[in-house]
Tab-separated table of C-alpha atoms in Angstrom:
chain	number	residue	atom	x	y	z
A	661	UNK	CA	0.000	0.000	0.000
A	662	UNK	CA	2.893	2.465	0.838
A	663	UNK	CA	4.084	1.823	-2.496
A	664	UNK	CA	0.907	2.399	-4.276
A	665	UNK	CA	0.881	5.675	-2.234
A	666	UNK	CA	4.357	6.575	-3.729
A	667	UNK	CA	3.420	5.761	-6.964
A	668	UNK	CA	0.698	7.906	-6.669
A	669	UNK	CA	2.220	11.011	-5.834
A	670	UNK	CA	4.758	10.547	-7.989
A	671	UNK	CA	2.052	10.680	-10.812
A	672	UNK	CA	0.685	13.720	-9.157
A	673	UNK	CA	4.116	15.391	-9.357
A	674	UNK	CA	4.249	14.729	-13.222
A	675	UNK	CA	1.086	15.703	-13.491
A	676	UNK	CA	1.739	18.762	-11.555
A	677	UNK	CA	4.915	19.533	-13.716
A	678	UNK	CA	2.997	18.796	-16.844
A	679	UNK	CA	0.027	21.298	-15.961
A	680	UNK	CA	2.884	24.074	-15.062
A	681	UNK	CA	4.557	23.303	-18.047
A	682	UNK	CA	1.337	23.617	-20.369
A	683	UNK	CA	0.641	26.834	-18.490
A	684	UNK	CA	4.184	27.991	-18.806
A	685	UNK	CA	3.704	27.512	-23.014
A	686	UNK	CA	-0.355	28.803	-23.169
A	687	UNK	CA	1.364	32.065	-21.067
A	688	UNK	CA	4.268	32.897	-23.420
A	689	UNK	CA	2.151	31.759	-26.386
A	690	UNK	CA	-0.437	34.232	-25.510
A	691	UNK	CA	2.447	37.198	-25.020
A	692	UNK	CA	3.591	36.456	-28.491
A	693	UNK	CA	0.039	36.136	-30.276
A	694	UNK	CA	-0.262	39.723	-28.747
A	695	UNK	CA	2.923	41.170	-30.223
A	696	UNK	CA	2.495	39.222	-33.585
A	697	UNK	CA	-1.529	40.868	-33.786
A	698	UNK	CA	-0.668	43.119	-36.158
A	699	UNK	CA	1.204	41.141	-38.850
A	700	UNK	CA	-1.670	38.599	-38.304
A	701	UNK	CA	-4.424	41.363	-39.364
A	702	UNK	CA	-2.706	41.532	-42.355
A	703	UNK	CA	-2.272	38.470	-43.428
A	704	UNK	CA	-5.897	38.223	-43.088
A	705	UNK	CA	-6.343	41.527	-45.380
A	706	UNK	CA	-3.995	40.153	-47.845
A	707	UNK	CA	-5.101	36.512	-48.590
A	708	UNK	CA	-8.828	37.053	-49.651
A	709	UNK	CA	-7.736	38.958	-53.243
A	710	UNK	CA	-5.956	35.373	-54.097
A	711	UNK	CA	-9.469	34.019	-54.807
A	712	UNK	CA	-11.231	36.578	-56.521
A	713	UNK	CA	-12.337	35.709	-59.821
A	714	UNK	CA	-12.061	32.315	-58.767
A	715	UNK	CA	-15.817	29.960	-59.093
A	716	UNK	CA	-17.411	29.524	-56.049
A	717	UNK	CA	-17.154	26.138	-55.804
A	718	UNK	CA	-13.406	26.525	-55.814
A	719	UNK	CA	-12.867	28.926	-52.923
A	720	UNK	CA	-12.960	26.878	-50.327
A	721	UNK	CA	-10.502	24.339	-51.713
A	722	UNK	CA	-8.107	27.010	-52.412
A	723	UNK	CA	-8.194	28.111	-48.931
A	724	UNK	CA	-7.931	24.851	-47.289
A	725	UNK	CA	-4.162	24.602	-49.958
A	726	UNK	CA	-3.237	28.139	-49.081
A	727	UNK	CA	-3.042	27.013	-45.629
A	728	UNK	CA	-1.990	23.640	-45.650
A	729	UNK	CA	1.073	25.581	-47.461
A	730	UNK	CA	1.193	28.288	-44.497
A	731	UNK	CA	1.321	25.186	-41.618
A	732	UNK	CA	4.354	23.904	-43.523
A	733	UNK	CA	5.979	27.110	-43.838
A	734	UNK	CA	5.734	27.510	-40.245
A	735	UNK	CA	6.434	24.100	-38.600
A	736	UNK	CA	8.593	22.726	-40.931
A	737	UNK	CA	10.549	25.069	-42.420
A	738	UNK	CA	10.556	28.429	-40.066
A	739	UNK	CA	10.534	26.701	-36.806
A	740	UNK	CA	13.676	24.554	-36.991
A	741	UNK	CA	15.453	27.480	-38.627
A	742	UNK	CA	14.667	30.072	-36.192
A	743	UNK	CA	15.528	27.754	-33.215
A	744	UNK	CA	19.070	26.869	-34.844
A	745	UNK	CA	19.692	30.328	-35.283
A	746	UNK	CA	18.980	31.386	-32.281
A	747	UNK	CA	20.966	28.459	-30.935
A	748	UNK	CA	24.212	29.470	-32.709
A	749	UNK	CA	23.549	32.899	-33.920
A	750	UNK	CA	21.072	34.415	-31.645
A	751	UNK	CA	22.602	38.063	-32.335
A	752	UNK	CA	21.032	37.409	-35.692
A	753	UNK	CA	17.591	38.000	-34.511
A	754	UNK	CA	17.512	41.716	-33.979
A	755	UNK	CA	18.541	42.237	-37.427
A	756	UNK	CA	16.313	40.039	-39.203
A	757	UNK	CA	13.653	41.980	-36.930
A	758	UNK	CA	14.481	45.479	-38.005
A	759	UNK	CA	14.636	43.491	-41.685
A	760	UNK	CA	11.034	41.958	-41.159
A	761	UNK	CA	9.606	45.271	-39.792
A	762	UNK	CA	11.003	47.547	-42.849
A	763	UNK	CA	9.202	45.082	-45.338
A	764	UNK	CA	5.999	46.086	-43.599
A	765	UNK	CA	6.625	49.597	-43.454
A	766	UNK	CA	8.058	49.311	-46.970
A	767	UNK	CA	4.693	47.079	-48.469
A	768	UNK	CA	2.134	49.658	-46.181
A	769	UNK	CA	3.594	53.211	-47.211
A	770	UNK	CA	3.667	51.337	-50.928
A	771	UNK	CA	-0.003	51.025	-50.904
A	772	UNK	CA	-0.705	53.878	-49.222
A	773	UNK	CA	1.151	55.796	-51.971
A	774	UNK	CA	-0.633	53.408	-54.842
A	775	UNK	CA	-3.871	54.881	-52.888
A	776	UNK	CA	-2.760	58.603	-53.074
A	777	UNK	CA	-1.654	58.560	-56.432
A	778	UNK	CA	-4.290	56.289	-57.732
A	779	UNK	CA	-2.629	53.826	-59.317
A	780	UNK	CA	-3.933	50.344	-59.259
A	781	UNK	CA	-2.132	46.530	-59.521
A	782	UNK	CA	-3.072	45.222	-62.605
A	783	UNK	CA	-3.096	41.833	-63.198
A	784	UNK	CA	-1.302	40.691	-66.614
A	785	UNK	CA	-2.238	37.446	-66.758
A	786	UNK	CA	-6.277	37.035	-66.268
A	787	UNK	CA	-8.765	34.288	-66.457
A	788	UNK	CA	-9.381	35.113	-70.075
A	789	UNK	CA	-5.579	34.329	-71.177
A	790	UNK	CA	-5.096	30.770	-68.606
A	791	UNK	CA	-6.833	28.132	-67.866
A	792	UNK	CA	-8.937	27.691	-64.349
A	793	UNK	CA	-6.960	24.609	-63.434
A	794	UNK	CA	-3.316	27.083	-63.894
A	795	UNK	CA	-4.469	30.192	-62.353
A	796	UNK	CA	-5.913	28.463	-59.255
A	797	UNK	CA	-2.239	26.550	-59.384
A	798	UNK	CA	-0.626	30.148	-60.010
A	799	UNK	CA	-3.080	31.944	-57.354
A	800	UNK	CA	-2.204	29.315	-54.632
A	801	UNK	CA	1.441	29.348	-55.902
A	802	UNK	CA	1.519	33.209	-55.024
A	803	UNK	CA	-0.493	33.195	-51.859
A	804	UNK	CA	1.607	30.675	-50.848
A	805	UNK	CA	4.819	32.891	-50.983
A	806	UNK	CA	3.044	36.151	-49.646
A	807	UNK	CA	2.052	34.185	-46.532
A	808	UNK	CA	5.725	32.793	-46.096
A	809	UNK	CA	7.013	36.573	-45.048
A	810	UNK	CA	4.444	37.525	-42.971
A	811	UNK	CA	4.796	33.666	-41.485
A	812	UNK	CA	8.095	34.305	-40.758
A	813	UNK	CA	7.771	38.018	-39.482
A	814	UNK	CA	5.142	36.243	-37.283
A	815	UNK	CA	7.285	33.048	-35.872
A	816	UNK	CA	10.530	35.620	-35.079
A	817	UNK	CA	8.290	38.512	-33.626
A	818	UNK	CA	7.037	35.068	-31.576
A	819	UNK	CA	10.606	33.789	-30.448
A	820	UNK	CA	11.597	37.536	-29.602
A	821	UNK	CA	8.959	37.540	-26.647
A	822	UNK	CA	9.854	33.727	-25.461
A	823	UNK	CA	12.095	34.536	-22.131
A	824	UNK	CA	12.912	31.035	-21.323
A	825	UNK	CA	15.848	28.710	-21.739
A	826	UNK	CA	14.405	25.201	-22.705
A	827	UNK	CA	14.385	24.269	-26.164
A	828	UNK	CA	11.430	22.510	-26.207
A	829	UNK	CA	9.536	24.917	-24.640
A	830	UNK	CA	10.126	27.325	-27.177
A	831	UNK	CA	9.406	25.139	-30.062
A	832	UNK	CA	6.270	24.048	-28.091
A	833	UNK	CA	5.563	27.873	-27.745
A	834	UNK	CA	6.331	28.430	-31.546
A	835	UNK	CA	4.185	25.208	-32.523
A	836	UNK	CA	1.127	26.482	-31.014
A	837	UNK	CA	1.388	30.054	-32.018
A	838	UNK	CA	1.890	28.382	-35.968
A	839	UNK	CA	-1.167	26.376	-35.606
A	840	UNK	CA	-3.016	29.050	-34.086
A	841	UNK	CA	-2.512	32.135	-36.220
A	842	UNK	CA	-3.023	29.600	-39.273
A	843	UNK	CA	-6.574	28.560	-37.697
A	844	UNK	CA	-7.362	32.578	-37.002
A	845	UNK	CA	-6.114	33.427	-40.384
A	846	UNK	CA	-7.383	31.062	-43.016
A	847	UNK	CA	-10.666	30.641	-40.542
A	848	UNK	CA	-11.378	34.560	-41.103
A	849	UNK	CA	-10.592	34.361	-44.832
A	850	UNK	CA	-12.671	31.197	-45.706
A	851	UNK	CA	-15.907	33.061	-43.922
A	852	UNK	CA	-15.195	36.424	-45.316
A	853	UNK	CA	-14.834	34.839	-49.027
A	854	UNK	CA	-18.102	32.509	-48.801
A	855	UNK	CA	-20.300	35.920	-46.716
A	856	UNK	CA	-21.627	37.023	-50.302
A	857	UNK	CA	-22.561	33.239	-51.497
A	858	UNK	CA	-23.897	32.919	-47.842
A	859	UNK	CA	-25.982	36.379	-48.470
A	860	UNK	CA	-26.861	35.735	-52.161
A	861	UNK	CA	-28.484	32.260	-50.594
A	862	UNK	CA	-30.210	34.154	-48.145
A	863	UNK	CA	-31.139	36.579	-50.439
A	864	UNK	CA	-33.181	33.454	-52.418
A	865	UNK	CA	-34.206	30.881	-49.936
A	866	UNK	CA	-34.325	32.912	-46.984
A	867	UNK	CA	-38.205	32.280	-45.649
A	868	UNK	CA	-38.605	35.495	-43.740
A	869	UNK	CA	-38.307	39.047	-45.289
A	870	UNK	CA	-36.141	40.535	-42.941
A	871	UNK	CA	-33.702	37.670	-43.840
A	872	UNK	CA	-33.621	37.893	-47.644
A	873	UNK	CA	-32.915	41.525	-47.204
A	874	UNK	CA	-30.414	40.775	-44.538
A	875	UNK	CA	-28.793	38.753	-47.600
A	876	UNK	CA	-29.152	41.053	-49.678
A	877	UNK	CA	-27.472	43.150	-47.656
A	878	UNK	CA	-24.420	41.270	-46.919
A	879	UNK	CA	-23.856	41.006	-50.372
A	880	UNK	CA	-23.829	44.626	-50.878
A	881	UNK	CA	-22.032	45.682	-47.964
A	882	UNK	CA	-18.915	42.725	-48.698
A	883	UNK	CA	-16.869	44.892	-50.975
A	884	UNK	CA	-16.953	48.065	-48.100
A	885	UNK	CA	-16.242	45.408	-45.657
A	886	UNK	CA	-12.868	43.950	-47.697
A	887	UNK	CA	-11.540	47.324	-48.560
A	888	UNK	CA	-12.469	48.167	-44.686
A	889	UNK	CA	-10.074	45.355	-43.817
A	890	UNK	CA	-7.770	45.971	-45.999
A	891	UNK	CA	-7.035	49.971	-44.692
A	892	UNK	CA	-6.776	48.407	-41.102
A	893	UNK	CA	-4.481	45.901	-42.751
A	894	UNK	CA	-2.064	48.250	-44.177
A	895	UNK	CA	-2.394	50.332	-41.109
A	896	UNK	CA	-1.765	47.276	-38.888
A	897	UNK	CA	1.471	46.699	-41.241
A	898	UNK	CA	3.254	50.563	-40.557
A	899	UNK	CA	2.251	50.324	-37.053
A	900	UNK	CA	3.758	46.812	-36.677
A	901	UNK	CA	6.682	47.480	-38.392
A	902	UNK	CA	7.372	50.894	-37.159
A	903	UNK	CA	7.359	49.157	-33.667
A	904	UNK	CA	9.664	46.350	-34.527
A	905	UNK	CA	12.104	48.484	-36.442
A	906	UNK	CA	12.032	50.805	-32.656
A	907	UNK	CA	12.531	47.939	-30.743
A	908	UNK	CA	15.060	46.123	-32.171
A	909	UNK	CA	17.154	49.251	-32.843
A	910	UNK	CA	16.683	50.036	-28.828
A	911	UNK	CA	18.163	46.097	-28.641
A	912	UNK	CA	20.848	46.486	-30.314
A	913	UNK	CA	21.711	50.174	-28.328
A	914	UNK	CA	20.175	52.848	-30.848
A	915	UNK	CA	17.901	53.868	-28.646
A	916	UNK	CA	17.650	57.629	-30.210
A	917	UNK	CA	14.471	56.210	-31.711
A	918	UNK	CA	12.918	54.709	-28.185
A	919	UNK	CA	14.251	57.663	-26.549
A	920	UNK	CA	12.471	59.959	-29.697
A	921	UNK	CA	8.603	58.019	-28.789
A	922	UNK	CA	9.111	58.234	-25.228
A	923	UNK	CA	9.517	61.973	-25.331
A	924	UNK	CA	6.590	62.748	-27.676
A	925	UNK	CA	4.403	60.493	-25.643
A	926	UNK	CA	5.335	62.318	-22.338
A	927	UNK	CA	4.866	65.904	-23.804
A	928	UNK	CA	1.310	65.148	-25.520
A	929	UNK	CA	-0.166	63.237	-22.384
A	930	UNK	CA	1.695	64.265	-19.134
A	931	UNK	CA	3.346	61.365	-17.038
A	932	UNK	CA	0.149	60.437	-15.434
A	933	UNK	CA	-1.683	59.280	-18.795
A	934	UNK	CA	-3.787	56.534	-18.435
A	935	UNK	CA	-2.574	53.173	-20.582
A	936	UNK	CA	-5.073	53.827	-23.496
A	937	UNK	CA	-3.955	57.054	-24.615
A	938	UNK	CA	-0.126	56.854	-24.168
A	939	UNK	CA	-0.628	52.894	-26.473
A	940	UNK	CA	-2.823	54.610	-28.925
A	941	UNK	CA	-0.135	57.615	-29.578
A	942	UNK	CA	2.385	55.270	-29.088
A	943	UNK	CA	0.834	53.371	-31.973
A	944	UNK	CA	0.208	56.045	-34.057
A	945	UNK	CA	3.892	57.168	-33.539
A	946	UNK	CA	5.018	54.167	-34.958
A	947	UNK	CA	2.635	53.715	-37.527
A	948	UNK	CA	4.119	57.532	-38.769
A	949	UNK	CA	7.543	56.362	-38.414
A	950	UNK	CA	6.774	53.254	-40.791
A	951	UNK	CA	5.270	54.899	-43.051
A	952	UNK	CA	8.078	57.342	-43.339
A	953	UNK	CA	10.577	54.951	-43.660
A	954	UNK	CA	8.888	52.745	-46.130
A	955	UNK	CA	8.555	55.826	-48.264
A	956	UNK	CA	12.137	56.285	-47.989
A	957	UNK	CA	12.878	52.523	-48.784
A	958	UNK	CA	10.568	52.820	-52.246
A	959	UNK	CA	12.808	54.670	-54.535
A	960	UNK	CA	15.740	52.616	-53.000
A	961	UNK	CA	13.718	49.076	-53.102
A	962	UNK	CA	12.453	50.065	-56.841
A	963	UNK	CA	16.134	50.983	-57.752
A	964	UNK	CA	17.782	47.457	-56.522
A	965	UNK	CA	14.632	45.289	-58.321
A	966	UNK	CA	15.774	47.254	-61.806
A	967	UNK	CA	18.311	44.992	-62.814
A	968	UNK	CA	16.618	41.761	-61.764
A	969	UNK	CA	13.203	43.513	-64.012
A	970	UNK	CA	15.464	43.553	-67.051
A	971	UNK	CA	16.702	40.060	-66.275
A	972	UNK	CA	13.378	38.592	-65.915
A	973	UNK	CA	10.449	41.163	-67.875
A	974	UNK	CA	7.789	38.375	-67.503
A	975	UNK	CA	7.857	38.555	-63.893
């Protein structure tokens, strides 16, 4: 019996451990969904234009590949790589931070500046010149490669925040943030690219008035909503990467930057601001400082790409 007893609270040590441990991973996995919000928004603003002018019956499908694609990306490919760098590099990090966050300020202030000048992306290939079963391949093929930067902006902004030493508790953090951002993403994009068939069918079948005009209106109100998302996208994207491109630089002792917000803050709101205001200036700060630097980084982004255009006009 006293070794039955023994036995028993060994097991309720393990299990003990293995409760503190899951708690340990949902608590840093949380931190990290938090800092990583931002990139995630857009990600979600980005994927839905992959499956326009795609049939109906197709969408779906195309969303499920898209992210089957994005899980890979993340556990297979970014996870061990991140973890071996930080392993034997880990002063790499920073850098490929401040890297990360001036692509998003660099792809926001882009659109922003496509928005004020009014040009729009054109697409050269259509549905008229290929094939269904080749531009879904094509679409997918893109997506695909779109979501692999933000994955990886999301996955190092996640092992920036992880404070702990075991291995496996990061990956187990960085596991669970993959899987759960992919879920969030490609969860929001499959509903918000099947709303207007949803609303169209309400719009027919619907037995009630008040919900065939609630269709109706669904379908009307989808293309506000999408370009609605997409703003807060591109927003989300300077304010994300203003941030990181501060916080890295304060890492790696250039704090002018940190020092520069901290002032601004202070002056507008007094020292006794509540945390609301001083994270929604603070935001807005950085969102200003992204887009200013990804304005700088177009003429000097467009001048590098020149010689790889002439190398490859098709692209």
């Amino acid at each position: 019996m006293s070794g039955l007893l023994a036995l028993l609270d060994d097991v309720a040590a393990i299990a003990k451990m293995a409760a503190a441990q899951v708690d340990d991973i949902a608590a840093h996995a949380a931190k990290a969904t938090g800092k990583s919000a931002g990139v995630v928004v857009d990600d979600a603003a980005v994927t839905p234009k992959y499956v326009t002018g795609i049939a109906a019956a197709r969408e779906l499908p195309m969303v499920g590949r898209i992210a089957a694609g994005s899980i890979v990306s993340k556990l297979v490919i970014l996870l061990p790589a991140l973890l071996l760098l930080q392993a034997i590099a880990p002063w790499v990090i920073a850098p490929l931070l401040i890297l990360g966050g001036a692509y998003l300020c660099f792809e926001g202030a882009e659109k922003i500046w496509h928005w004020i000048l009014g040009h729009h992306e054109e697409e050269h290939e259509t549905g008229q010149s290929l094939d269904a079963a080749h531009l879904e391949k094509q679409r997918i093929q893109g997506a695909i490669k779109t979501d692999f930067i933000l994955s990886a902006e999301i996955m190092t902004i996640a092992l920036s925040t992880i404070e702990v030493d075991s291995l496996w508790t990061r990956a187990a953090v960085l596991a669970v943030v993959a899987v759960l951002f992919t879920m969030i993403v490609y969860g929001v994009v499959a509903l918000l690219v099947k709303v207007d068939d949803i609303g169209l069918h309400m719009s027919q079948e619907a037995p009630l008035k008040a919900l065939r005009s609630f269709g109706r209106g669904l379908v009307v109100a989808m293309p506000t909503v999408l370009n609605v998302i997409s703003v807060i996208g591109t927003i989300a994207m300077l304010w994300v990467g203003g941030s990181i491109v501060e916080h890295s630089l304060h890492q790696l002792h250039v704090s002018w930057l940190h020092e520069t917000t901290a002032w601004i803050v202070t002056s507008l709101l007094g020292n006794d601001a509540n945390g609301a205001a001083t994270w929604i200036v603070t935001a807005l700060l950085h969102a200003i400082l992204g887009f200013v630097l990804g304005s700088i980084l177009i003429p000097i982004v467009t001048v590098l790409l020149k010689p790889i255009g002439v190398l490859f006009p098709e692209k």
